[in-house]
Amino acid sequence: MPSHHTPAVVVCPRVVEQFLDTALPVYERLTPEHPLPCFAVLLGKSTPAAMHVRRLAFGANARTTAGAAIEEFATTIVPRFGSAYENTDRGYWLDPADLLRINREAERTGMDILGSIHMHPDWHRITRKEEEQACALSSRPTAMDEHVFAEAGWPVNIICYLEQVNGLTSYNVEAWNPSGELLPIRMSVKAEAA
């Protein structure tokens, strides 16, 4: 019987730290009316055994300014995944100019775009809507995430779940492929040169 090998995702710890440095202030500003997103692109190298995530690149959210984003949310996202996505603070659409800049930067440094990382907050604690309180987010993909992962086709999609319990904020990260399958994630011990 042939064995199916799933490559591990090896992440440089500073990548997670850099994401948290950006995500935590966003998380602390969340309100029931403003479910602010946090998103970044993962850069690194891929081998048959592992995908090595070495850097992050941030870009602007064009959710309300890019014509393709406006159309996608109106014709696909809201009808398929619910009226919560009518709130323009919910959801992220990477500015196409920033994606081009990030791709060129990756090429200049000998890296590839491997995927993305985005934040899931403990929305069930923050929201006032009963139906949202009953559906706790986690580091697992939502139906909307699965749609986006499949459409983007990037091999690595990391979700960073932030949760506050008794005044302490903690996080968990998990990686997913475009088919929504869990990828093994490892933190590198020795820092690699960018």
PDB file of C-alpha atoms in Angstrom, residues 13-146:
ATOM      1  CA  PRO A  13       9.476  31.505  15.527  1.00  0.00           C
ATOM      2  CA  ARG A  14      10.080  35.170  14.661  1.00  0.00           C
ATOM      3  CA  VAL A  15       7.388  34.851  11.960  1.00  0.00           C
ATOM      4  CA  VAL A  16       4.760  34.025  14.590  1.00  0.00           C
ATOM      5  CA  GLU A  17       6.141  36.725  16.913  1.00  0.00           C
ATOM      6  CA  GLN A  18       5.956  39.321  14.133  1.00  0.00           C
ATOM      7  CA  PHE A  19       2.388  38.306  13.316  1.00  0.00           C
ATOM      8  CA  LEU A  20       1.384  38.492  16.986  1.00  0.00           C
ATOM      9  CA  ASP A  21       3.023  41.938  17.279  1.00  0.00           C
ATOM     10  CA  THR A  22       0.560  43.105  14.623  1.00  0.00           C
ATOM     11  CA  ALA A  23      -2.432  40.917  15.541  1.00  0.00           C
ATOM     12  CA  LEU A  24      -2.561  41.635  19.288  1.00  0.00           C
ATOM     13  CA  PRO A  25      -3.243  45.393  18.945  1.00  0.00           C
ATOM     14  CA  VAL A  26      -5.938  44.578  16.354  1.00  0.00           C
ATOM     15  CA  TYR A  27      -7.413  41.932  18.680  1.00  0.00           C
ATOM     16  CA  GLU A  28      -7.500  44.422  21.569  1.00  0.00           C
ATOM     17  CA  ARG A  29      -9.478  46.912  19.415  1.00  0.00           C
ATOM     18  CA  LEU A  30     -12.184  44.410  18.417  1.00  0.00           C
ATOM     19  CA  THR A  31     -15.741  45.387  19.243  1.00  0.00           C
ATOM     20  CA  PRO A  32     -19.037  43.709  18.361  1.00  0.00           C
ATOM     21  CA  GLU A  33     -19.470  46.298  15.588  1.00  0.00           C
ATOM     22  CA  HIS A  34     -15.896  46.099  14.289  1.00  0.00           C
ATOM     23  CA  PRO A  35     -14.555  42.545  13.791  1.00  0.00           C
ATOM     24  CA  LEU A  36     -11.230  43.796  12.444  1.00  0.00           C
ATOM     25  CA  PRO A  37      -9.116  41.314  10.477  1.00  0.00           C
ATOM     26  CA  CYS A  38      -5.370  40.679  10.561  1.00  0.00           C
ATOM     27  CA  PHE A  39      -3.686  38.978   7.596  1.00  0.00           C
ATOM     28  CA  ALA A  40      -0.190  38.473   6.193  1.00  0.00           C
ATOM     29  CA  VAL A  41       1.507  36.569   3.389  1.00  0.00           C
ATOM     30  CA  LEU A  42       3.958  33.750   4.197  1.00  0.00           C
ATOM     31  CA  LEU A  43       7.282  33.704   2.353  1.00  0.00           C
ATOM     32  CA  GLY A  44       9.831  30.909   2.264  1.00  0.00           C
ATOM     33  CA  LYS A  45      10.981  27.833   0.375  1.00  0.00           C
ATOM     34  CA  SER A  46       9.349  24.514  -0.332  1.00  0.00           C
ATOM     35  CA  THR A  47      11.038  21.112  -0.529  1.00  0.00           C
ATOM     36  CA  PRO A  48       9.429  17.679  -0.902  1.00  0.00           C
ATOM     37  CA  ALA A  49       9.809  17.154   2.862  1.00  0.00           C
ATOM     38  CA  ALA A  50       8.760  20.550   4.213  1.00  0.00           C
ATOM     39  CA  MET A  51       7.621  24.063   3.512  1.00  0.00           C
ATOM     40  CA  HIS A  52       9.941  26.444   5.361  1.00  0.00           C
ATOM     41  CA  VAL A  53       8.175  29.683   6.352  1.00  0.00           C
ATOM     42  CA  ARG A  54      10.887  32.296   6.889  1.00  0.00           C
ATOM     43  CA  ARG A  55       9.211  35.690   6.581  1.00  0.00           C
ATOM     44  CA  LEU A  56       5.943  37.587   6.643  1.00  0.00           C
ATOM     45  CA  ALA A  57       4.786  40.370   4.393  1.00  0.00           C
ATOM     46  CA  PHE A  58       1.828  42.584   5.189  1.00  0.00           C
ATOM     47  CA  GLY A  59      -0.361  44.407   2.712  1.00  0.00           C
ATOM     48  CA  ALA A  60      -3.389  46.665   2.751  1.00  0.00           C
ATOM     49  CA  ASN A  61      -6.930  45.335   3.013  1.00  0.00           C
ATOM     50  CA  ALA A  62      -8.728  46.190  -0.235  1.00  0.00           C
ATOM     51  CA  ARG A  63     -12.015  44.620   0.918  1.00  0.00           C
ATOM     52  CA  THR A  64     -13.929  47.845   0.257  1.00  0.00           C
ATOM     53  CA  THR A  65     -11.824  49.347  -2.539  1.00  0.00           C
ATOM     54  CA  ALA A  66     -10.943  46.594  -5.044  1.00  0.00           C
ATOM     55  CA  GLY A  67     -13.705  46.003  -7.567  1.00  0.00           C
ATOM     56  CA  ALA A  68     -13.095  42.245  -7.592  1.00  0.00           C
ATOM     57  CA  ALA A  69     -13.388  42.128  -3.788  1.00  0.00           C
ATOM     58  CA  ILE A  70     -16.606  44.122  -3.712  1.00  0.00           C
ATOM     59  CA  GLU A  71     -18.110  41.863  -6.378  1.00  0.00           C
ATOM     60  CA  GLU A  72     -16.897  38.617  -4.721  1.00  0.00           C
ATOM     61  CA  PHE A  73     -18.371  39.581  -1.351  1.00  0.00           C
ATOM     62  CA  ALA A  74     -21.676  40.726  -2.895  1.00  0.00           C
ATOM     63  CA  THR A  75     -22.200  37.812  -5.293  1.00  0.00           C
ATOM     64  CA  THR A  76     -20.505  34.872  -3.541  1.00  0.00           C
ATOM     65  CA  ILE A  77     -19.382  35.450   0.047  1.00  0.00           C
ATOM     66  CA  VAL A  78     -22.495  37.054   1.564  1.00  0.00           C
ATOM     67  CA  PRO A  79     -25.012  34.777  -0.228  1.00  0.00           C
ATOM     68  CA  ARG A  80     -22.999  31.633   0.538  1.00  0.00           C
ATOM     69  CA  PHE A  81     -21.609  32.339   4.026  1.00  0.00           C
ATOM     70  CA  GLY A  82     -24.124  34.703   5.563  1.00  0.00           C
ATOM     71  CA  SER A  83     -25.056  38.288   6.276  1.00  0.00           C
ATOM     72  CA  ALA A  84     -22.283  38.668   8.869  1.00  0.00           C
ATOM     73  CA  TYR A  85     -20.000  39.310   5.872  1.00  0.00           C
ATOM     74  CA  GLU A  86     -22.029  42.389   4.924  1.00  0.00           C
ATOM     75  CA  ASN A  87     -20.013  44.096   7.669  1.00  0.00           C
ATOM     76  CA  THR A  88     -17.066  45.471   5.694  1.00  0.00           C
ATOM     77  CA  ASP A  89     -14.786  45.110   8.736  1.00  0.00           C
ATOM     78  CA  ARG A  90     -15.167  41.329   8.441  1.00  0.00           C
ATOM     79  CA  GLY A  91     -13.011  39.631   5.849  1.00  0.00           C
ATOM     80  CA  TYR A  92      -9.749  40.465   4.144  1.00  0.00           C
ATOM     81  CA  TRP A  93      -8.836  40.994   0.514  1.00  0.00           C
ATOM     82  CA  LEU A  94      -5.156  41.624  -0.096  1.00  0.00           C
ATOM     83  CA  ASP A  95      -4.586  44.727  -2.199  1.00  0.00           C
ATOM     84  CA  PRO A  96      -3.491  43.497  -5.670  1.00  0.00           C
ATOM     85  CA  ALA A  97      -0.690  46.091  -5.830  1.00  0.00           C
ATOM     86  CA  ASP A  98       0.648  44.822  -2.503  1.00  0.00           C
ATOM     87  CA  LEU A  99       0.459  41.219  -3.693  1.00  0.00           C
ATOM     88  CA  LEU A 100       2.531  42.180  -6.732  1.00  0.00           C
ATOM     89  CA  ARG A 101       5.035  44.018  -4.509  1.00  0.00           C
ATOM     90  CA  ILE A 102       5.261  41.028  -2.147  1.00  0.00           C
ATOM     91  CA  ASN A 103       5.749  38.619  -5.057  1.00  0.00           C
ATOM     92  CA  ARG A 104       8.557  40.752  -6.508  1.00  0.00           C
ATOM     93  CA  GLU A 105      10.184  41.057  -3.077  1.00  0.00           C
ATOM     94  CA  ALA A 106      10.025  37.274  -2.657  1.00  0.00           C
ATOM     95  CA  GLU A 107      11.618  36.718  -6.069  1.00  0.00           C
ATOM     96  CA  ARG A 108      14.415  39.203  -5.283  1.00  0.00           C
ATOM     97  CA  THR A 109      15.255  37.345  -2.073  1.00  0.00           C
ATOM     98  CA  GLY A 110      15.009  33.841  -3.552  1.00  0.00           C
ATOM     99  CA  MET A 111      11.791  32.967  -1.761  1.00  0.00           C
ATOM    100  CA  ASP A 112       8.316  31.967  -2.840  1.00  0.00           C
ATOM    101  CA  ILE A 113       4.867  32.933  -1.641  1.00  0.00           C
ATOM    102  CA  LEU A 114       3.831  29.864   0.349  1.00  0.00           C
ATOM    103  CA  GLY A 115       0.496  31.055   1.652  1.00  0.00           C
ATOM    104  CA  SER A 116      -1.123  33.195   4.293  1.00  0.00           C
ATOM    105  CA  ILE A 117      -1.710  33.609   7.996  1.00  0.00           C
ATOM    106  CA  HIS A 118      -4.757  35.259   9.491  1.00  0.00           C
ATOM    107  CA  MET A 119      -6.283  35.810  12.902  1.00  0.00           C
ATOM    108  CA  HIS A 120      -9.353  34.175  14.386  1.00  0.00           C
ATOM    109  CA  PRO A 121     -10.430  35.909  17.610  1.00  0.00           C
ATOM    110  CA  ASP A 122     -12.582  34.402  20.340  1.00  0.00           C
ATOM    111  CA  TRP A 123     -15.534  36.062  18.653  1.00  0.00           C
ATOM    112  CA  HIS A 124     -18.043  34.092  20.743  1.00  0.00           C
ATOM    113  CA  ARG A 125     -16.795  36.122  23.755  1.00  0.00           C
ATOM    114  CA  ILE A 126     -16.861  39.497  21.966  1.00  0.00           C
ATOM    115  CA  THR A 127     -20.082  39.397  19.933  1.00  0.00           C
ATOM    116  CA  ARG A 128     -23.549  40.270  21.214  1.00  0.00           C
ATOM    117  CA  LYS A 129     -25.354  38.065  18.671  1.00  0.00           C
ATOM    118  CA  GLU A 130     -26.589  34.768  20.111  1.00  0.00           C
ATOM    119  CA  GLU A 131     -26.077  32.862  16.855  1.00  0.00           C
ATOM    120  CA  GLU A 132     -22.414  33.962  16.756  1.00  0.00           C
ATOM    121  CA  GLN A 133     -21.900  33.173  20.453  1.00  0.00           C
ATOM    122  CA  ALA A 134     -22.977  29.605  19.711  1.00  0.00           C
ATOM    123  CA  CYS A 135     -20.371  29.199  16.934  1.00  0.00           C
ATOM    124  CA  ALA A 136     -16.966  29.527  18.543  1.00  0.00           C
ATOM    125  CA  LEU A 137     -14.031  30.185  16.252  1.00  0.00           C
ATOM    126  CA  SER A 138     -10.775  28.294  16.715  1.00  0.00           C
ATOM    127  CA  SER A 139      -7.616  27.613  14.730  1.00  0.00           C
ATOM    128  CA  ARG A 140      -9.736  25.430  12.438  1.00  0.00           C
ATOM    129  CA  PRO A 141     -10.956  26.900   9.140  1.00  0.00           C
ATOM    130  CA  THR A 142     -14.490  28.198   8.775  1.00  0.00           C
ATOM    131  CA  ALA A 143     -16.495  27.392   5.638  1.00  0.00           C
ATOM    132  CA  MET A 144     -15.467  30.831   4.350  1.00  0.00           C
ATOM    133  CA  ASP A 145     -11.779  30.024   5.032  1.00  0.00           C
ATOM    134  CA  GLU A 146     -12.089  26.731   3.155  1.00  0.00           C
TER     135      GLU A 146
END
